Each structure stands twice: as structure tokens, then as C-alpha cells.
mmCIF file of C-alpha atoms in Angstrom:
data_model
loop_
_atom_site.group_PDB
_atom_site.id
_atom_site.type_symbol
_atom_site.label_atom_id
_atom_site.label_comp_id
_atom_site.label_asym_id
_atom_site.label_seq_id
_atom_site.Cartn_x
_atom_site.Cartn_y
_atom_site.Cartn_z
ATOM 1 C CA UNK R 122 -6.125 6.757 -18.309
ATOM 2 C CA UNK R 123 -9.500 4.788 -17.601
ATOM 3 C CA UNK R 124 -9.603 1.967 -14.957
ATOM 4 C CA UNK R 125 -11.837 -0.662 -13.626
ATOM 5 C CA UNK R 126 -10.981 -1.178 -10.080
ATOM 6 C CA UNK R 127 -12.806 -4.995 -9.407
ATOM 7 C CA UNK R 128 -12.645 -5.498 -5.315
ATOM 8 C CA UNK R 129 -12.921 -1.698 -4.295
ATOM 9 C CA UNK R 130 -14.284 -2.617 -1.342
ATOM 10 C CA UNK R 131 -11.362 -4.192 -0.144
ATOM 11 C CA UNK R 132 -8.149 -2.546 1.175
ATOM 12 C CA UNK R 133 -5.831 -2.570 -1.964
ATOM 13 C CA UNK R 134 -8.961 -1.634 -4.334
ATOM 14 C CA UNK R 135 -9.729 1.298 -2.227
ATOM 15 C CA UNK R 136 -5.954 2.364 -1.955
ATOM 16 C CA UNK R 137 -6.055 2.166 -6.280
ATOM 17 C CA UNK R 138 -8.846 4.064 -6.183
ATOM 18 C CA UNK R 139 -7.382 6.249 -4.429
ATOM 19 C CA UNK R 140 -4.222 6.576 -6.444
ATOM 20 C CA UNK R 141 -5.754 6.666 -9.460
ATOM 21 C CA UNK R 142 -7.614 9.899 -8.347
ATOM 22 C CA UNK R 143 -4.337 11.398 -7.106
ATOM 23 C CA UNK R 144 -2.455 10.757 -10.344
ATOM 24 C CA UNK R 145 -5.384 12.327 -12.446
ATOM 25 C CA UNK R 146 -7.064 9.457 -13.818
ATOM 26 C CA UNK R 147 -10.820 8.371 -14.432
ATOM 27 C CA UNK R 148 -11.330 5.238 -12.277
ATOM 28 C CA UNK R 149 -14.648 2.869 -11.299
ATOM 29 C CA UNK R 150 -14.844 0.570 -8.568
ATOM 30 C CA UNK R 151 -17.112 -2.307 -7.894
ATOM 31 C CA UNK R 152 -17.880 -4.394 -4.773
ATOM 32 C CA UNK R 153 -19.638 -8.256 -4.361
ATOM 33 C CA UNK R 154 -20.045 -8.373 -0.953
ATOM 34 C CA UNK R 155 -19.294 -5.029 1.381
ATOM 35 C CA UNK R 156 -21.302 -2.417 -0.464
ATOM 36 C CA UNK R 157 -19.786 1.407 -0.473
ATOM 37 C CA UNK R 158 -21.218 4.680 -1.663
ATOM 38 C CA UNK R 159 -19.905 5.156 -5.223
ATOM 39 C CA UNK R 160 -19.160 1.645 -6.148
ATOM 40 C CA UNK R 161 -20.639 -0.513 -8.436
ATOM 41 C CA UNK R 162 -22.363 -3.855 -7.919
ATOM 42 C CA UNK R 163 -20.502 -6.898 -10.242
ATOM 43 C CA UNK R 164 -20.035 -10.109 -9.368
ATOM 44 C CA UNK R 165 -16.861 -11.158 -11.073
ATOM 45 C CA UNK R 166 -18.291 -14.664 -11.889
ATOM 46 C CA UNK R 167 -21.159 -12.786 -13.984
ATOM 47 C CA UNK R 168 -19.851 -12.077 -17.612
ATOM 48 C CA UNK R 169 -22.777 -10.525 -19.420
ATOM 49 C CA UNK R 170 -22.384 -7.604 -16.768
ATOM 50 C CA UNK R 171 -18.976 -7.566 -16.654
ATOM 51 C CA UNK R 172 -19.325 -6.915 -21.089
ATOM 52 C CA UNK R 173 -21.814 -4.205 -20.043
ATOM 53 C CA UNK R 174 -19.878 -2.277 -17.375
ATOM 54 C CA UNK R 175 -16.877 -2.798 -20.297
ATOM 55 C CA UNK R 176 -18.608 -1.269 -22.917
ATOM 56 C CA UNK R 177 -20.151 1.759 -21.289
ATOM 57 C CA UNK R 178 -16.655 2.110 -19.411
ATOM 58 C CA UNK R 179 -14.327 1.677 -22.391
ATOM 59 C CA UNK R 180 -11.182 1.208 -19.511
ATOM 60 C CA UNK R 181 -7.617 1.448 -20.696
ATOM 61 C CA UNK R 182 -7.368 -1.156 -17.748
ATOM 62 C CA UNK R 183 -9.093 -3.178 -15.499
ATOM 63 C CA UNK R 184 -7.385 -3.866 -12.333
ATOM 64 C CA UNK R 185 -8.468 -6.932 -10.375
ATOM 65 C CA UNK R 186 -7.319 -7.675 -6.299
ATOM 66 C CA UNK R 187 -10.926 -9.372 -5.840
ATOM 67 C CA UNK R 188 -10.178 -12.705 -4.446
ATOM 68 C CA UNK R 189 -10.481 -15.473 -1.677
ATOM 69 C CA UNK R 190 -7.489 -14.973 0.002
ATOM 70 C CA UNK R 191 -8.384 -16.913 3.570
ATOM 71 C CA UNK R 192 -5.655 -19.175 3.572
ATOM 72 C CA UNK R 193 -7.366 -21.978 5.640
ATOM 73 C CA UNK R 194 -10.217 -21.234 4.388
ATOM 74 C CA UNK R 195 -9.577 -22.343 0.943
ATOM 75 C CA UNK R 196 -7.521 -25.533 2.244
ATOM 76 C CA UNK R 197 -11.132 -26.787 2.936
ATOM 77 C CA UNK R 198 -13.235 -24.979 0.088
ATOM 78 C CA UNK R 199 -10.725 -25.710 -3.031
ATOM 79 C CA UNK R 200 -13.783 -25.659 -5.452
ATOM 80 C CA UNK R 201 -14.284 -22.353 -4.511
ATOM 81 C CA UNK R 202 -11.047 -21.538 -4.369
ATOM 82 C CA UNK R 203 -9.595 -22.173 -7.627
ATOM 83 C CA UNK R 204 -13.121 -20.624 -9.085
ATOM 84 C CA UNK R 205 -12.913 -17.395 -7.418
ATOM 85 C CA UNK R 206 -8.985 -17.318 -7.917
ATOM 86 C CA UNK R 207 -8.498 -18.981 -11.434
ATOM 87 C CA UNK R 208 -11.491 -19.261 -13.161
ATOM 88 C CA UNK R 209 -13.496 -15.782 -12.844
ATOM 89 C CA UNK R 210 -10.179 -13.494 -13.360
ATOM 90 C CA UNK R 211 -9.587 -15.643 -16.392
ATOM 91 C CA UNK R 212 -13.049 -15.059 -18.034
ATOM 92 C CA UNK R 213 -12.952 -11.631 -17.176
ATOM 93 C CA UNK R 214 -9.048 -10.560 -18.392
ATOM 94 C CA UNK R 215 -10.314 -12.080 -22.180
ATOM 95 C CA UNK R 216 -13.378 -10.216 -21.524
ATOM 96 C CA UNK R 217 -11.215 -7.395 -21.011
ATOM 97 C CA UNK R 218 -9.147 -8.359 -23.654
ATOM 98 C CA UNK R 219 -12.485 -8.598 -26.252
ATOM 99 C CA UNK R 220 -12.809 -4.760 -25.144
ATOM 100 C CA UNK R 221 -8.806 -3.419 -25.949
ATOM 101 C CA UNK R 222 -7.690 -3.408 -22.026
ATOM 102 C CA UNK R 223 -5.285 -4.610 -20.367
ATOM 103 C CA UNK R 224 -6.176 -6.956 -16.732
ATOM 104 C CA UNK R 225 -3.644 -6.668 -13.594
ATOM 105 C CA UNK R 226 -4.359 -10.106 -11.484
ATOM 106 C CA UNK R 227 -3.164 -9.737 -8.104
ATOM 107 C CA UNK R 228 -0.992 -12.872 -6.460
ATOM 108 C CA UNK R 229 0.873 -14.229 -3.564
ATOM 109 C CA UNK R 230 4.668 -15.290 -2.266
ATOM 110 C CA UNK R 231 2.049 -17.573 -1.386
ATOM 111 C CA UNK R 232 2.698 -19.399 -4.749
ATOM 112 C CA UNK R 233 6.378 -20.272 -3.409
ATOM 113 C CA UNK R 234 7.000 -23.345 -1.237
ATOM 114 C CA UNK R 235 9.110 -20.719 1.426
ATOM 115 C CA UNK R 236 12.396 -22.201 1.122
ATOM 116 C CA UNK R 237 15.622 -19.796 0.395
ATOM 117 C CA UNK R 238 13.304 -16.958 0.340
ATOM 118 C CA UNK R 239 13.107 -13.331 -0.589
ATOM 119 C CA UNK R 240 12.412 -14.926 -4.120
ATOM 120 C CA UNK R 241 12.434 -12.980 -7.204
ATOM 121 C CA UNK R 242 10.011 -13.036 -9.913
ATOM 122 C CA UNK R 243 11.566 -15.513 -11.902
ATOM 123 C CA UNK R 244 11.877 -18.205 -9.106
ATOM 124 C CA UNK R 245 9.378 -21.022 -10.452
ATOM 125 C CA UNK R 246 6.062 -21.340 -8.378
ATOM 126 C CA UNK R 247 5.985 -24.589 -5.841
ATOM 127 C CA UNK R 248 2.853 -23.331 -3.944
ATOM 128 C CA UNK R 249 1.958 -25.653 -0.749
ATOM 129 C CA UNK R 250 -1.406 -25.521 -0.567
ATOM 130 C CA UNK R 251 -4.663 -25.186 -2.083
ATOM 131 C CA UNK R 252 -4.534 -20.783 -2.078
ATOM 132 C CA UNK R 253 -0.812 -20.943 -3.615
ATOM 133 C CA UNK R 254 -1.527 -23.517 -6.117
ATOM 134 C CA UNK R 255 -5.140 -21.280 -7.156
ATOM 135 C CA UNK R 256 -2.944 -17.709 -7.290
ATOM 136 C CA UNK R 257 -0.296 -19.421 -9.239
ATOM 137 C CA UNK R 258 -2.852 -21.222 -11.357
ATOM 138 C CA UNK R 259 -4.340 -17.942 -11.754
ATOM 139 C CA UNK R 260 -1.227 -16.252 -12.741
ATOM 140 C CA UNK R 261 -0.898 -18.605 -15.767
ATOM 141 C CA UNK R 262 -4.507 -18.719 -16.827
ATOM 142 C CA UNK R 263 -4.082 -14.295 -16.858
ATOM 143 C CA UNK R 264 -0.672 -14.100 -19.078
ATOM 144 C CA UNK R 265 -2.126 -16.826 -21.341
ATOM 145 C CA UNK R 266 -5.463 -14.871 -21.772
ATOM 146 C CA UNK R 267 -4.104 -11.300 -23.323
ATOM 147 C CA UNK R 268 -0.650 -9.631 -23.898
ATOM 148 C CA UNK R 269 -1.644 -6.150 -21.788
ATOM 149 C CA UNK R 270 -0.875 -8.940 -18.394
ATOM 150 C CA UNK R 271 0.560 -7.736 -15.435
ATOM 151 C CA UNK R 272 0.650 -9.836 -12.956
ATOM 152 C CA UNK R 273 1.281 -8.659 -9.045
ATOM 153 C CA UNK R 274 2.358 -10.167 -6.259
ATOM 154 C CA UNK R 275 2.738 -8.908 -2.940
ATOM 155 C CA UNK R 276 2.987 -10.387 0.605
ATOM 156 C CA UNK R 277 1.178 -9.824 4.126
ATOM 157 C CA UNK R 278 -0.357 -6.436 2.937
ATOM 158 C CA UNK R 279 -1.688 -3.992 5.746
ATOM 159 C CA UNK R 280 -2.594 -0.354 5.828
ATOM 160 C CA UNK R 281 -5.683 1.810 6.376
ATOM 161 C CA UNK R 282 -8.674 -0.264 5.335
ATOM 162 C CA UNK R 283 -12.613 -0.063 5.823
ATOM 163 C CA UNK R 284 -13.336 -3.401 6.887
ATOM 164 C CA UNK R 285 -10.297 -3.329 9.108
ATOM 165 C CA UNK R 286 -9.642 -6.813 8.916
ATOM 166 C CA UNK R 287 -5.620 -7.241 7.926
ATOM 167 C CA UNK R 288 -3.052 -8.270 10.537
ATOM 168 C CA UNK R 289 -2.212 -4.813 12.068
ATOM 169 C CA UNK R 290 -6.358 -4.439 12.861
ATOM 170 C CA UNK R 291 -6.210 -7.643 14.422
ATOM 171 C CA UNK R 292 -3.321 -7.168 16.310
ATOM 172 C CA UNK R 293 -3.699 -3.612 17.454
ATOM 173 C CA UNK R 294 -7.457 -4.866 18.613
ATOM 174 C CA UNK R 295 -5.883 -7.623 20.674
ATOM 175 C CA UNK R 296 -3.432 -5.523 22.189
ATOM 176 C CA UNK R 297 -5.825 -2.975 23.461
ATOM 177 C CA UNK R 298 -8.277 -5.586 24.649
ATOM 178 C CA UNK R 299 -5.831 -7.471 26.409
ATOM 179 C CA UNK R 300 -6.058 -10.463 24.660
ATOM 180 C CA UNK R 301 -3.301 -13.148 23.729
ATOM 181 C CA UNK R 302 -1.792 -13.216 20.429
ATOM 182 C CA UNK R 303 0.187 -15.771 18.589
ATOM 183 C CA UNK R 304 2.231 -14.430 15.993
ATOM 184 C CA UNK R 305 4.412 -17.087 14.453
ATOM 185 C CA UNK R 306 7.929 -16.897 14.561
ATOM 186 C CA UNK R 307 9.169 -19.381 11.784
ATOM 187 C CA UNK R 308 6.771 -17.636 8.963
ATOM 188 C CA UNK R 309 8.867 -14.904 7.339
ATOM 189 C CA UNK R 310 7.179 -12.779 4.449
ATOM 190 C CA UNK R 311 7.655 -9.122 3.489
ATOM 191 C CA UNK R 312 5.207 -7.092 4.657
ATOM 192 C CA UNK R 313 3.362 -3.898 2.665
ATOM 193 C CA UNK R 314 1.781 -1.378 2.840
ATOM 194 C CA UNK R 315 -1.060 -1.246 0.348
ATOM 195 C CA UNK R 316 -0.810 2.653 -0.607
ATOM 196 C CA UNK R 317 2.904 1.585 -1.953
ATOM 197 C CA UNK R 318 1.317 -1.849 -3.272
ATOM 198 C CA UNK R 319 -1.551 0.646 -5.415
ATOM 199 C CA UNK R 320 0.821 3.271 -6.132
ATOM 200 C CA UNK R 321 3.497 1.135 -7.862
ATOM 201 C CA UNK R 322 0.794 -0.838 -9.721
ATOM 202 C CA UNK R 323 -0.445 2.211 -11.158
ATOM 203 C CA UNK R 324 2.807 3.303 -12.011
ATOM 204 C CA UNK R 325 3.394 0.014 -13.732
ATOM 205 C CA UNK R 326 -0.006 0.406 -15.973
ATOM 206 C CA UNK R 327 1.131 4.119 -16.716
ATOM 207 C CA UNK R 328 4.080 2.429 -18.237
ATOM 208 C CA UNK R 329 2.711 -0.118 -19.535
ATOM 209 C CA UNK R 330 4.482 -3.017 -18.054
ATOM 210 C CA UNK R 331 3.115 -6.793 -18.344
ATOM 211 C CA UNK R 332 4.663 -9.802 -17.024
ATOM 212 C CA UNK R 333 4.868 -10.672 -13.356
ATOM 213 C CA UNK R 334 6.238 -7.884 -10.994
ATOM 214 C CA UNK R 335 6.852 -7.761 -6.681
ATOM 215 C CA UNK R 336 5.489 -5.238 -5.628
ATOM 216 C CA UNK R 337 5.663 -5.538 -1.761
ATOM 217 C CA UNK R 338 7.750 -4.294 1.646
ATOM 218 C CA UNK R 339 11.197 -3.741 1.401
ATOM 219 C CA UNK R 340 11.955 -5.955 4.429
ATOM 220 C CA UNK R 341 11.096 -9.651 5.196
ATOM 221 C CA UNK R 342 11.044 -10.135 8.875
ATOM 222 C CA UNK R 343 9.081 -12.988 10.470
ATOM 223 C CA UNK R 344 5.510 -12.392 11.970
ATOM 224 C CA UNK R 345 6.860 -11.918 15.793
ATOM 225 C CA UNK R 346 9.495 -9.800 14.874
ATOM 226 C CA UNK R 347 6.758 -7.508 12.750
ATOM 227 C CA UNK R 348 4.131 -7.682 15.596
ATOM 228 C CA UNK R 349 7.297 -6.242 17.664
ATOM 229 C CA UNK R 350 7.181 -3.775 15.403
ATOM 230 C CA UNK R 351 3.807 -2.803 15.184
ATOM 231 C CA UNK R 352 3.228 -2.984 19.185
ATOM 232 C CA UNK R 353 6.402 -0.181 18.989
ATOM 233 C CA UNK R 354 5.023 2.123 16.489
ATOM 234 C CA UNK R 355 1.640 1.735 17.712
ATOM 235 C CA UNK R 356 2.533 2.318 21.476
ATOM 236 C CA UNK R 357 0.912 -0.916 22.195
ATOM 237 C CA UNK R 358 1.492 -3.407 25.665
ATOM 238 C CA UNK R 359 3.092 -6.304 23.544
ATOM 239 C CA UNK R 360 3.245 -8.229 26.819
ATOM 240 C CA UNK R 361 0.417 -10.823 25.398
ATOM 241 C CA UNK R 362 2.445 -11.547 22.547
ATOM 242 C CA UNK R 363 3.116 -15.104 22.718
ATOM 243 C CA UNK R 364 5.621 -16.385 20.273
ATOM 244 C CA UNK R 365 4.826 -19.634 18.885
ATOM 245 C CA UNK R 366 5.705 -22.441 16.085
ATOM 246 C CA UNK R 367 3.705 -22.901 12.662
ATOM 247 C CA UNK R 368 3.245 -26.551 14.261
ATOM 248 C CA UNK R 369 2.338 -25.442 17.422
ATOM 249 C CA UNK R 370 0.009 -22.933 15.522
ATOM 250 C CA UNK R 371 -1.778 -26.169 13.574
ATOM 251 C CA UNK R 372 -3.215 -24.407 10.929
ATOM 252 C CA UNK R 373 -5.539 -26.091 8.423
ATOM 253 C CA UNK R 374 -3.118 -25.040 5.506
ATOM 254 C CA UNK R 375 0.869 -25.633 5.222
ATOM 255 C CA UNK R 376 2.353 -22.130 5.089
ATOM 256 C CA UNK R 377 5.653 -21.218 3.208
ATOM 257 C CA UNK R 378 8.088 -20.626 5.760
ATOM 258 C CA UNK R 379 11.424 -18.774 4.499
ATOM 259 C CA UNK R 380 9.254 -16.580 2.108
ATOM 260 C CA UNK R 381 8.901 -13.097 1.453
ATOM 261 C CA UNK R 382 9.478 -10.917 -2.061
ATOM 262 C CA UNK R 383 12.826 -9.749 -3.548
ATOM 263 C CA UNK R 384 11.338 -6.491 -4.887
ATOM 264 C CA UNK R 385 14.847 -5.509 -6.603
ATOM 265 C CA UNK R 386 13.620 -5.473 -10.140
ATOM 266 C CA UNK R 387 10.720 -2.746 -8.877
ATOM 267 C CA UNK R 388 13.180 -0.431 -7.130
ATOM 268 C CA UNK R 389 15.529 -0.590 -10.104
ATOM 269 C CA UNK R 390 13.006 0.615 -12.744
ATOM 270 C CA UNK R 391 10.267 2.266 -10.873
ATOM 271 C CA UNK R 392 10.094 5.744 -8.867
ATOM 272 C CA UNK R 393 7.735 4.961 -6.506
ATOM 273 C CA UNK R 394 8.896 3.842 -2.939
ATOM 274 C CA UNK R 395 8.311 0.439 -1.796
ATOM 275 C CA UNK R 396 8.769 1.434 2.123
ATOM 276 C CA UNK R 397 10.174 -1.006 4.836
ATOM 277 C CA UNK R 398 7.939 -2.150 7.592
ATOM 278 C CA UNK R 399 8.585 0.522 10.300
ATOM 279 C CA UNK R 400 8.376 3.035 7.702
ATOM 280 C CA UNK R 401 4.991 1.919 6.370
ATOM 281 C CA UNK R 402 3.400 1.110 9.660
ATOM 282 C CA UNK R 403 4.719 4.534 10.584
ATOM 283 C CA UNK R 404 2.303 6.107 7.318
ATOM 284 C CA UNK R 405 -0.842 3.727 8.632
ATOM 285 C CA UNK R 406 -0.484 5.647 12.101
ATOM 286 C CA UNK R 407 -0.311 8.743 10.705
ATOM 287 C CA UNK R 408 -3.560 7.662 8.597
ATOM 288 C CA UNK R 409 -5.476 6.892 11.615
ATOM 289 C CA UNK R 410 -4.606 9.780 13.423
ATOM 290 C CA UNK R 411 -5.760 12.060 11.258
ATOM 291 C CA UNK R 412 -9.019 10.373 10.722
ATOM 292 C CA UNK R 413 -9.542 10.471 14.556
#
């Protein structure tokens, strides 16, 4: 199989590159912003390169996690938002389309209003804010561009990453500089670790699966109860961990509360292992470590 891995530079592009090596396939990555050695320069919003890259690439799939995904950030930049989230992955999956491959687009339990969560894949959107409403936006404007769609969502994702930027990096940093940290307890979600997250995509494009799949942690816990978690497997003094409120919190976005991902139609039909969060955390450890 050929891929085109848009967003290498961030932590589930690298982890798909990564996978797609492992499982013997020929696989490209580009970057916009954080340049690496061996990616490509594209900005998604630029179509006549994106046709180029196509045509001398000839992928069987492209496979896009490039996106804004600051929550607050996009609360107060929705312009942006919806054309970084809805807009440029829907150009470039009929681009894709134009060329014979198929376009994952990578989405949120954001899209869910977090009430009676896990929720399964069939559970209509009611997103809360201006990210949600963009991802599930998104997720429409994909399936209705080409039939090779797969659509993934996933939830809190953390693991080794370059920039070292997802909630583990921030936390462990906080810990070890003795600073406070807030983790909310009322915000559940299932976190997951991105190796799983590329593994099971790639596994899903092997099979050639479309539609909308979960592919996240096999546990929803709420964000104290995770930084717990990662304080214990980390051997980190937790004793800054403050647990607060969402309101307390007074973020610029409404978050879903009761959320998370029911993963049970990917553990029914797919062989890779979507781990729970000690069990992933555990893998990130042993990922740093080695690299030390």
C-alpha cells in the first residue's frame, strides 16, 4: 500500500508513519508548520500542490490528522476553524478522490454534547462548541466527498510525540517543576494512546473500511482520575494536583462533560489492541526510557 500521511509533524502523523513502515508499506509525510527531516512541505489549503504531490505519489490513501484542534482557541477564531477543519480536508479528500484514493479525516467525541457518554458511532453529533461543530461539519463534508471515507474519531490522545505538547507532556512537566495543576474532575473522555490510534487506522485502510469508526482508549475515566494515573506510572509527586470544576476552570469553550468513545465495534472486528489508560501510559514510559 501507498499513503500520504498530511500532519506528520504532529503526534498521530508521526505514529502512522511509523506504522506504516512497520507493516511494510510505502508512506510520505508532510508538515505546515514544524518542519522535520524527511517530510514534505504542503499546506493543506493549497490544491495545485496537493494535485502535484498526488500525481507523482499515486497513494492508495491519503491519511489526514492535520487540524486546529485548540479547543479555546477555535471558540474565538471560528473562521479559521471551520476552514482548517471543514473546508481544506474537503477540497483535498475530492482531490484525492480525482486521483483513485481513498481520505481518512480524523475527528473528535468532541462532536458529542457529553451527556450519557461512552457514545458509539452511531450516536448523532450535538457538538457544543465551535471545534465540535467544525470536526462534525468536517465529518459530513469527507463521507459526502468520495466513497473510500473513513472517518476517525478518537479522544484525549497522548503518547511519545516531538513537539511534546499533549496532556501527559504538560502534566509530567508540571509535576517535576513543582507547579500546580488543574485537571478537571467533571470532564470524562477516553484517553489513547496514539501508536494504538495509528495502528488500528492502518489496519482499517488495509481492510478497506469507510464509514465512521472509534478508535480510542479502552477506558473513560475523568481528567483527575487519569492525571492520578499518570503521576503513578510516571513516579511523579501528584501533591500539586488540584482538582477542580469545568466552571471553576472557565474555559473560553463549553466542554462535553459525560463523554468519551464506546470503541466496541473496533474490538469486535479488528486485531489490533486498543489498550486502557494504565496500559498505554505504561508503553509511553517505556518509549521514553529507551530514548533516554
Amino acid at each position: 500500500m501507498r499513503a500520504l500521511v498530511i500532519g506528520a509533524s504532529g503526534q498521530v502523523g508521526a505514529a502512522l508513519l511509523r506504522v506504516l513502515a512497520a507493516r511494510g508499506h510505502q508512506a510520505v509525510g508532510t508538515w505546515a508548520h514544524h518542519a522535520y527531516p524527511g517530510l514534505v512541505p504542503l499546506d493543506l489549503a493549497d490544491g495545485a500542490s496537493l494535485v502535484r504531490l498526488l500525481g507523482d505519489l499515486r497513494p492508495d490513501w491519503v491519511l489526514c490528522p492535520a487540524a486546529l484542534s485548540h479547543v479555546d482557541y477555535c471558540e474565538e477564531h471560528p473562521d479559521e476553524a471551520f476552514a482548517v477543519n471543514v473546508h481544506a480536508p474537503f477540497a483535498a479528500a475530492k482531490t484525492a478522490a480525482r486521483a483513485g484514493a481513498g481520505f481518512v479525516y480524523y475527528s473528535s467525541d468532541y462532536v458529542f454534547d457529553g451527556v450519557g457518554g461512552p457514545f458509539v458511532e452511531e450516536h448523532p453529533p450535538r457538538p457544543l462548541g465551535v471545534y465540535g461543530r467544525s470536526k462534525a461539519e468536517g465529518e459530513a463534508a469527507v463521507l459526502s466527498a468520495l466513497d473510500r471515507a473513513l472517518v476517525v474519531r478518537t479522544s484525549v490522545v497522548y503518547g511519545p510525540e516531538r513537539q511534546e505538547k499533549n496532556f501527559v507532556y504538560q502534566l509530567i512537566r508540571a509535576c517535576r517543576g513543582g507547579q500546580g495543576f488543574r485537571p478537571a474532575v467533571d470532564q470524562r473522555a477516553s484517553p489513547s494512546h496514539n501508536e494504538d490510534v495509528a495502528t488500528a487506522t492502518v489496519e482499517c485502510c488495509e481492510r478497506e473500511e469507510r464509514g465512521i469508526w472509534h478508535l480510542a482508549g479502552a477506558d473513560t475515566l475523568d481528567r483527575m482520575a487519569f492525571s492520578r494515573l499518570v503521576c503513578r506510572v510516571f513516579e511523579l509527586d501528584g501533591s500539586r494536583l488540584t482538582p477542580a470544576t469545568t466552571a471553576e476552570l472557565g474555559q473560553k469553550a463549553a466542554r462535553p462533560l459525560d463523554g468519551g468513545l464506546d470503541v466496541g465495534k473496533a474490538r469486535r472486528l479488528l486485531k489490533t489492541p486498543l489498550r486502557g489508560a494504565e496500559a498505554g501510559l505504561r508503553a509511553m514510559k517505556a518509549a521514553l526510557d529507551s530514548r533516554a
